[in-house]
């Protein structure tokens, strides 16, 4: 039995594990996919204080090594159920036991749980999106970009991920179309300015992708102008969808409150309202979802969990 079960091994979960171990408690981290969360898909991190430049993968690896080096246990299995056992069924001081069941059928129990489940890529919702994923449609430029060397591709989105992906792809693709549904960008002005300077980048604004064309692989996308309603086909072999993330917290809605978008309701103290259950990172309600705020949440949730355990 661990002291704290941490669900999710992204920057928030691994930061929490580091703080739990350093507080002299035992952390068990459950991860459904791979450690590092979304940051592994980021080519370069340049806004983490104290580190001028690092690849997302190297950052994730360093976090993993730090957490496991301090003794945190990491198990690759998806947590699918969280239960709060009735008071009096084990733990002293009136603290309830939390039981976590995994997809692999394992059952873990601890007095405290930190939900650090992050978020997953939002889907565009156009026909054949699923079918063409891996055949031209991708959600990860750093993972799949190399397949499109010398080819024309499109990036859909207007946030930092889309801008970063477009800049990365422009280094070796013949042409990069940035398709965004409005004129203004959510991403950092500095990144946008740098992208505008690249000769092989073309912006297609006030436009949405309405059709994926090509058999058996993507060969073009149809975009619809939101103002005029006009349609246009753009020949591309790759479409990188970077339109934000969505949380995946439904499995825990019996124990914590979710907002209408599915984020776990919690303030900056990372308290969920259920005693002994904390939350950290992109999966919770918050204004700023960044690496720095995920790490900060990890520390806050871990220290709160350790203080709760006593
Ligand atoms: P994001 O900031 O939420 O941006 C999503 C973009 O997709 C927005 O431009 C949005 O348009 C557009 N969009 C959303 N739904 C859409 C739909 N159904 N169809 C078409 N377009 C749609 O997401 P993100 O870029 O993945 O970034 C997530 C968080 O990570 C942000 O806080 C970001 O700053 C952070 N991040 C930071 C870095 C970095 O600092 N190096 C790198 C990557 C990400 P509207 O603008 O019109 O809503």
Coordinates of C-alpha atoms and ligand atoms in Angstrom, one line a residue:
X1 CA 0.0 0.0 0.0
X2 CA 1.4 3.4 -1.1
X3 CA 0.9 6.6 0.9
X4 CA -0.2 8.5 -2.2
X5 CA -1.5 7.1 -5.5
X6 CA -0.9 9.5 -8.3
X7 CA -2.9 9.0 -11.5
X8 CA -1.0 10.3 -14.5
X9 CA 2.8 10.5 -15.1
X10 CA 2.8 13.8 -17.0
X11 CA 4.7 16.9 -15.6
X12 CA 2.1 17.4 -12.9
X13 CA 2.0 13.7 -11.7
X14 CA 5.8 13.3 -11.8
X15 CA 6.3 16.6 -10.0
X16 CA 3.9 15.4 -7.4
X17 CA 5.8 12.1 -7.1
X18 CA 9.1 14.0 -6.5
X19 CA 7.5 16.0 -3.7
X20 CA 5.9 13.0 -2.1
X21 CA 9.2 11.1 -2.1
X22 CA 11.1 14.0 -0.7
X23 CA 8.4 14.4 2.1
X24 CA 9.4 10.8 3.1
X25 CA 6.2 9.1 1.8
X26 CA 5.8 6.5 -0.9
X27 CA 4.3 7.5 -4.2
X28 CA 2.8 5.0 -6.6
X29 CA 2.2 6.5 -10.1
X30 CA -0.2 4.9 -12.5
X31 CA 0.2 5.8 -16.2
X32 CA -2.0 4.6 -19.0
X33 CA 0.3 5.4 -21.9
X34 CA 3.8 6.7 -21.5
X35 CA 5.4 9.1 -19.0
X36 CA 5.8 12.8 -19.8
X37 CA 2.3 13.5 -21.0
X38 CA 1.8 16.0 -23.8
X39 CA 5.2 17.6 -23.3
X40 CA 6.9 14.7 -25.1
X41 CA 5.3 15.9 -28.3
X42 CA 6.8 19.4 -27.9
X43 CA 10.0 19.8 -30.0
X44 CA 11.4 22.6 -27.8
X45 CA 10.6 23.9 -24.4
X46 CA 11.9 27.5 -24.1
X47 CA 9.7 28.8 -21.3
X48 CA 10.5 26.7 -18.3
X49 CA 12.3 28.9 -15.8
X50 CA 16.0 28.1 -15.4
X51 CA 16.2 25.9 -18.5
X52 CA 16.8 28.0 -21.6
X53 CA 16.1 25.3 -24.1
X54 CA 15.3 21.6 -23.9
X55 CA 13.3 19.1 -26.0
X56 CA 10.0 17.9 -24.5
X57 CA 11.3 14.4 -24.6
X58 CA 14.5 15.2 -22.7
X59 CA 12.5 17.2 -20.2
X60 CA 10.1 14.2 -19.6
X61 CA 13.0 11.8 -19.3
X62 CA 14.7 14.0 -16.7
X63 CA 11.4 14.2 -14.7
X64 CA 11.0 10.4 -14.9
X65 CA 14.6 9.8 -13.8
X66 CA 14.2 12.3 -10.9
X67 CA 11.0 10.8 -9.6
X68 CA 12.0 7.1 -9.9
X69 CA 15.5 7.9 -8.7
X70 CA 13.9 9.2 -5.5
X71 CA 12.0 5.9 -5.1
X72 CA 8.6 6.6 -6.7
X73 CA 7.1 3.5 -8.2
X74 CA 5.7 3.8 -11.7
X75 CA 3.2 1.3 -13.1
X76 CA 2.0 1.4 -16.7
X77 CA -1.7 0.6 -16.3
X78 CA -4.8 2.7 -16.8
X79 CA -6.8 3.7 -13.7
X80 CA -10.4 3.1 -14.5
X81 CA -12.1 3.3 -11.2
X82 CA -11.7 5.4 -8.0
X83 CA -13.7 4.5 -4.9
X84 CA -13.7 6.0 -1.4
X85 CA -14.2 3.1 1.0
X86 CA -16.6 3.7 3.9
X87 CA -15.1 5.3 7.0
X88 CA -13.8 2.8 9.5
X89 CA -12.8 0.3 6.8
X90 CA -9.1 0.4 7.6
X91 CA -7.4 3.8 8.1
X92 CA -7.2 5.4 11.5
X93 CA -7.9 9.1 12.3
X94 CA -11.1 9.0 10.4
X95 CA -9.4 9.1 7.0
X96 CA -11.0 6.9 4.4
X97 CA -9.1 4.5 2.2
X98 CA -9.2 5.3 -1.5
X99 CA -9.2 2.3 -3.8
X100 CA -8.0 2.5 -7.4
X101 CA -8.8 -0.3 -9.9
X102 CA -6.9 -0.5 -13.2
X103 CA -7.7 -1.7 -16.7
X104 CA -5.3 -4.6 -16.0
X105 CA -7.4 -5.7 -13.0
X106 CA -5.0 -4.5 -10.3
X107 CA -6.3 -2.9 -7.2
X108 CA -4.3 -0.3 -5.2
X109 CA -5.3 1.4 -2.0
X110 CA -3.9 4.5 -0.2
X111 CA -5.3 7.2 2.1
X112 CA -4.5 9.9 -0.5
X113 CA -4.9 10.1 -4.3
X114 CA -3.7 12.8 -6.7
X115 CA -5.5 13.0 -10.0
X116 CA -3.1 14.3 -12.6
X117 CA -4.7 12.8 -15.7
X118 CA -3.9 15.7 -18.1
X119 CA -5.9 16.0 -21.3
X120 CA -6.0 14.4 -24.7
X121 CA -6.0 15.9 -28.2
X122 CA -9.3 17.3 -29.3
X123 CA -10.7 15.8 -32.5
X124 CA -11.8 17.9 -35.4
X125 CA -15.0 16.0 -35.9
X126 CA -14.9 15.7 -39.7
X127 CA -15.7 12.6 -41.7
X128 CA -12.9 10.0 -42.0
X129 CA -10.8 11.6 -39.4
X130 CA -10.4 8.3 -37.5
X131 CA -9.9 6.3 -40.7
X132 CA -7.1 8.6 -42.0
X133 CA -5.3 8.9 -38.7
X134 CA -1.9 7.4 -39.5
X135 CA -2.6 7.8 -43.2
X136 CA -2.1 11.6 -43.5
X137 CA -3.9 12.8 -40.4
X138 CA -1.8 13.2 -37.2
X139 CA -2.0 14.9 -33.8
X140 CA 1.8 15.0 -33.2
X141 CA 4.2 16.9 -35.5
X142 CA 7.3 15.8 -33.6
X143 CA 6.2 12.1 -33.8
X144 CA 5.1 12.0 -37.5
X145 CA 6.6 15.1 -39.1
X146 CA 9.6 13.3 -40.5
X147 CA 7.3 11.3 -42.8
X148 CA 6.5 14.5 -44.7
X149 CA 10.0 15.7 -45.6
X150 CA 9.8 17.7 -48.8
X151 CA 6.0 17.5 -48.9
X152 CA 3.2 19.9 -48.5
X153 CA 1.3 19.7 -45.1
X154 CA -1.3 21.7 -43.2
X155 CA -1.6 22.5 -39.5
X156 CA -5.0 23.2 -38.1
X157 CA -5.3 25.4 -35.0
X158 CA -4.3 28.8 -33.7
X159 CA -2.7 28.0 -30.3
X160 CA 0.9 27.6 -29.2
X161 CA 0.9 23.9 -30.3
X162 CA -0.2 24.8 -33.8
X163 CA 2.3 27.6 -34.1
X164 CA 5.1 25.4 -32.7
X165 CA 4.1 22.5 -35.0
X166 CA 4.0 24.7 -38.1
X167 CA 7.5 26.2 -37.3
X168 CA 8.9 22.7 -36.8
X169 CA 7.4 21.3 -40.0
X170 CA 8.5 24.3 -42.0
X171 CA 12.1 23.3 -41.4
X172 CA 11.7 20.3 -43.8
X173 CA 8.3 20.3 -45.5
X174 CA 8.1 22.0 -48.9
X175 CA 5.0 24.0 -47.8
X176 CA 3.1 24.5 -44.5
X177 CA -0.5 25.8 -44.5
X178 CA -1.7 27.1 -41.2
X179 CA -5.5 26.8 -41.2
X180 CA -7.2 28.7 -38.4
X181 CA -10.8 29.4 -37.7
X182 CA -10.4 33.1 -37.1
X183 CA -8.0 36.1 -37.7
X184 CA -6.5 36.3 -34.2
X185 CA -4.2 33.7 -32.7
X186 CA -4.3 32.3 -29.2
X187 CA -0.6 31.4 -29.4
X188 CA 2.2 33.7 -28.3
X189 CA 2.8 36.8 -30.6
X190 CA 6.6 36.0 -30.6
X191 CA 5.9 32.5 -32.1
X192 CA 3.5 34.0 -34.6
X193 CA 6.0 36.7 -35.8
X194 CA 8.7 34.1 -36.3
X195 CA 6.3 31.9 -38.3
X196 CA 5.3 34.8 -40.5
X197 CA 8.9 35.2 -41.5
X198 CA 9.1 31.7 -43.0
X199 CA 8.8 31.7 -46.8
X200 CA 7.2 28.3 -47.1
X201 CA 4.3 29.1 -44.6
X202 CA 0.9 30.3 -45.8
X203 CA -1.9 31.3 -43.5
X204 CA -5.4 30.3 -44.3
X205 CA -7.5 32.3 -41.9
X206 CA -11.2 32.4 -41.0
X207 CA -11.3 28.9 -42.4
X208 CA -12.2 25.4 -41.1
X209 CA -11.3 22.0 -42.5
X210 CA -14.6 20.5 -43.8
X211 CA -13.5 17.5 -45.7
X212 CA -10.6 15.1 -45.9
X213 CA -9.8 13.9 -49.4
X214 CA -7.7 11.0 -50.6
X215 CA -7.8 7.2 -50.9
X216 CA -6.2 5.3 -49.2
X217 CA -4.1 8.2 -47.9
X218 CA -4.8 11.9 -47.5
X219 CA -4.1 13.9 -50.6
X220 CA -6.0 17.2 -50.0
X221 CA -8.2 19.0 -47.5
X222 CA -11.3 21.0 -48.3
X223 CA -11.5 24.3 -46.3
X224 CA -14.5 26.4 -46.0
X225 CA -14.2 30.2 -45.5
X226 CA -16.2 31.1 -42.5
X227 CA -17.0 34.6 -43.8
X228 CA -17.9 33.9 -47.5
X229 CA -18.8 30.3 -47.2
X230 CA -16.6 29.6 -50.2
X231 CA -14.9 26.2 -50.4
X232 CA -11.3 25.5 -51.5
X233 CA -9.2 22.4 -51.9
X234 CA -5.6 22.5 -50.7
X235 CA -3.3 19.7 -51.8
X236 CA -1.5 18.3 -48.8
X237 CA -0.2 14.9 -47.8
X238 CA -0.3 15.6 -44.1
X239 CA -2.8 17.3 -41.8
X240 CA -1.6 18.0 -38.3
X241 CA -4.6 18.7 -36.0
X242 CA -3.6 21.0 -33.1
X243 CA -6.9 22.4 -31.8
X244 CA -6.4 22.0 -28.1
X245 CA -7.1 19.3 -25.6
X246 CA -10.0 17.7 -23.7
X247 CA -9.8 16.2 -20.2
X248 CA -10.5 12.5 -19.5
X249 CA -12.0 12.5 -16.0
X250 CA -15.3 10.7 -16.5
X251 CA -14.0 7.6 -14.6
X252 CA -13.6 9.6 -11.5
X253 CA -16.8 11.7 -11.6
X254 CA -18.3 9.5 -8.8
X255 CA -15.7 10.9 -6.3
X256 CA -14.9 14.4 -7.6
X257 CA -16.9 17.2 -9.2
X258 CA -16.4 18.0 -12.8
X259 CA -17.2 21.3 -14.6
X260 CA -19.3 21.2 -17.8
X261 CA -16.2 20.7 -19.9
X262 CA -15.1 17.7 -17.8
X263 CA -12.3 19.4 -15.8
X264 CA -12.0 18.5 -12.2
X265 CA -13.3 21.4 -10.0
X266 CA -10.5 22.6 -7.8
X267 CA -8.8 25.9 -6.9
X268 CA -5.1 26.8 -6.7
X269 CA -4.9 24.7 -3.5
X270 CA -5.5 21.6 -5.7
X271 CA -8.3 20.4 -3.3
X272 CA -11.1 18.6 -4.9
X273 CA -13.7 18.9 -2.1
X274 CA -13.3 15.2 -1.3
X275 CA -11.0 14.8 1.6
X276 CA -7.8 12.9 0.6
X277 CA -8.4 13.4 -3.1
X278 CA -6.3 16.1 -4.8
X279 CA -5.8 17.1 -8.4
X280 CA -2.9 18.7 -10.3
X281 CA -2.2 20.0 -13.8
X282 CA -4.2 20.3 -17.0
X283 CA -7.0 18.0 -15.8
X284 CA -8.3 20.6 -13.3
X285 CA -10.2 23.9 -13.7
X286 CA -7.6 26.6 -14.1
X287 CA -6.8 29.6 -16.2
X288 CA -3.3 28.9 -17.3
X289 CA -2.3 25.4 -18.5
X290 CA 1.5 25.4 -18.9
X291 CA 4.4 23.2 -17.9
X292 CA 5.3 25.6 -15.1
X293 CA 1.7 25.5 -13.7
X294 CA 1.6 21.7 -14.0
X295 CA 4.8 21.4 -12.0
X296 CA 3.5 23.9 -9.5
X297 CA 0.3 22.0 -9.0
X298 CA 2.2 18.8 -8.6
X299 CA 4.1 20.3 -5.7
X300 CA 1.0 21.8 -4.1
X301 CA -1.0 18.7 -4.4
X302 CA 1.8 16.5 -3.1
X303 CA 2.4 18.6 0.0
X304 CA -1.3 18.8 0.7
X305 CA -1.6 15.0 0.4
X306 CA 1.4 14.4 2.7
X307 CA 0.0 16.9 5.2
X308 CA -3.4 15.1 5.0
X309 CA -1.8 11.8 5.7
X310 CA 0.1 13.3 8.6
Ligands
LIG1 P1 -5.2 26.0 -27.2 O1 -4.4 27.1 -26.7 O2 -6.5 25.6 -26.5 O3 -5.6 26.4 -28.7 C1 -6.5 25.6 -29.5 C2 -6.6 26.3 -30.8 O4 -7.5 25.5 -31.6 C3 -7.3 27.7 -30.7 O5 -6.7 28.5 -31.6 C4 -8.8 27.4 -31.1 O6 -9.4 28.4 -31.8 C5 -8.6 26.2 -32.1 N1 -9.8 25.3 -32.0 C6 -10.4 24.8 -30.9 N2 -11.4 24.0 -31.3 C7 -11.4 24.0 -32.6 C8 -12.2 23.4 -33.6 N3 -13.2 22.5 -33.2 N4 -12.0 23.6 -34.9 C9 -11.0 24.5 -35.3 N5 -10.2 25.1 -34.4 C10 -10.4 24.9 -33.1 O7 -4.5 24.6 -27.4 P2 -2.9 24.3 -27.6 O8 -2.3 25.1 -28.7 O9 -2.8 22.8 -27.7 O10 -2.3 24.7 -26.2 C11 -2.8 24.1 -25.0 C12 -2.0 24.7 -23.8 O11 -0.7 24.3 -23.8 C13 -2.0 26.3 -23.9 O12 -2.1 26.8 -22.6 C14 -0.7 26.6 -24.5 O13 -0.2 27.9 -24.2 C15 0.2 25.5 -23.9 N6 1.3 25.2 -24.8 C16 2.5 25.9 -24.5 C17 3.6 25.7 -25.3 C18 4.8 26.4 -25.0 O14 4.7 27.3 -24.2 N7 5.9 26.1 -25.5 C19 3.5 24.8 -26.4 C20 2.3 24.2 -26.7 C21 1.2 24.4 -25.9 P3 -9.8 29.8 -31.0 O15 -8.6 30.5 -30.7 O16 -10.7 30.4 -32.1 O17 -10.6 29.3 -29.8

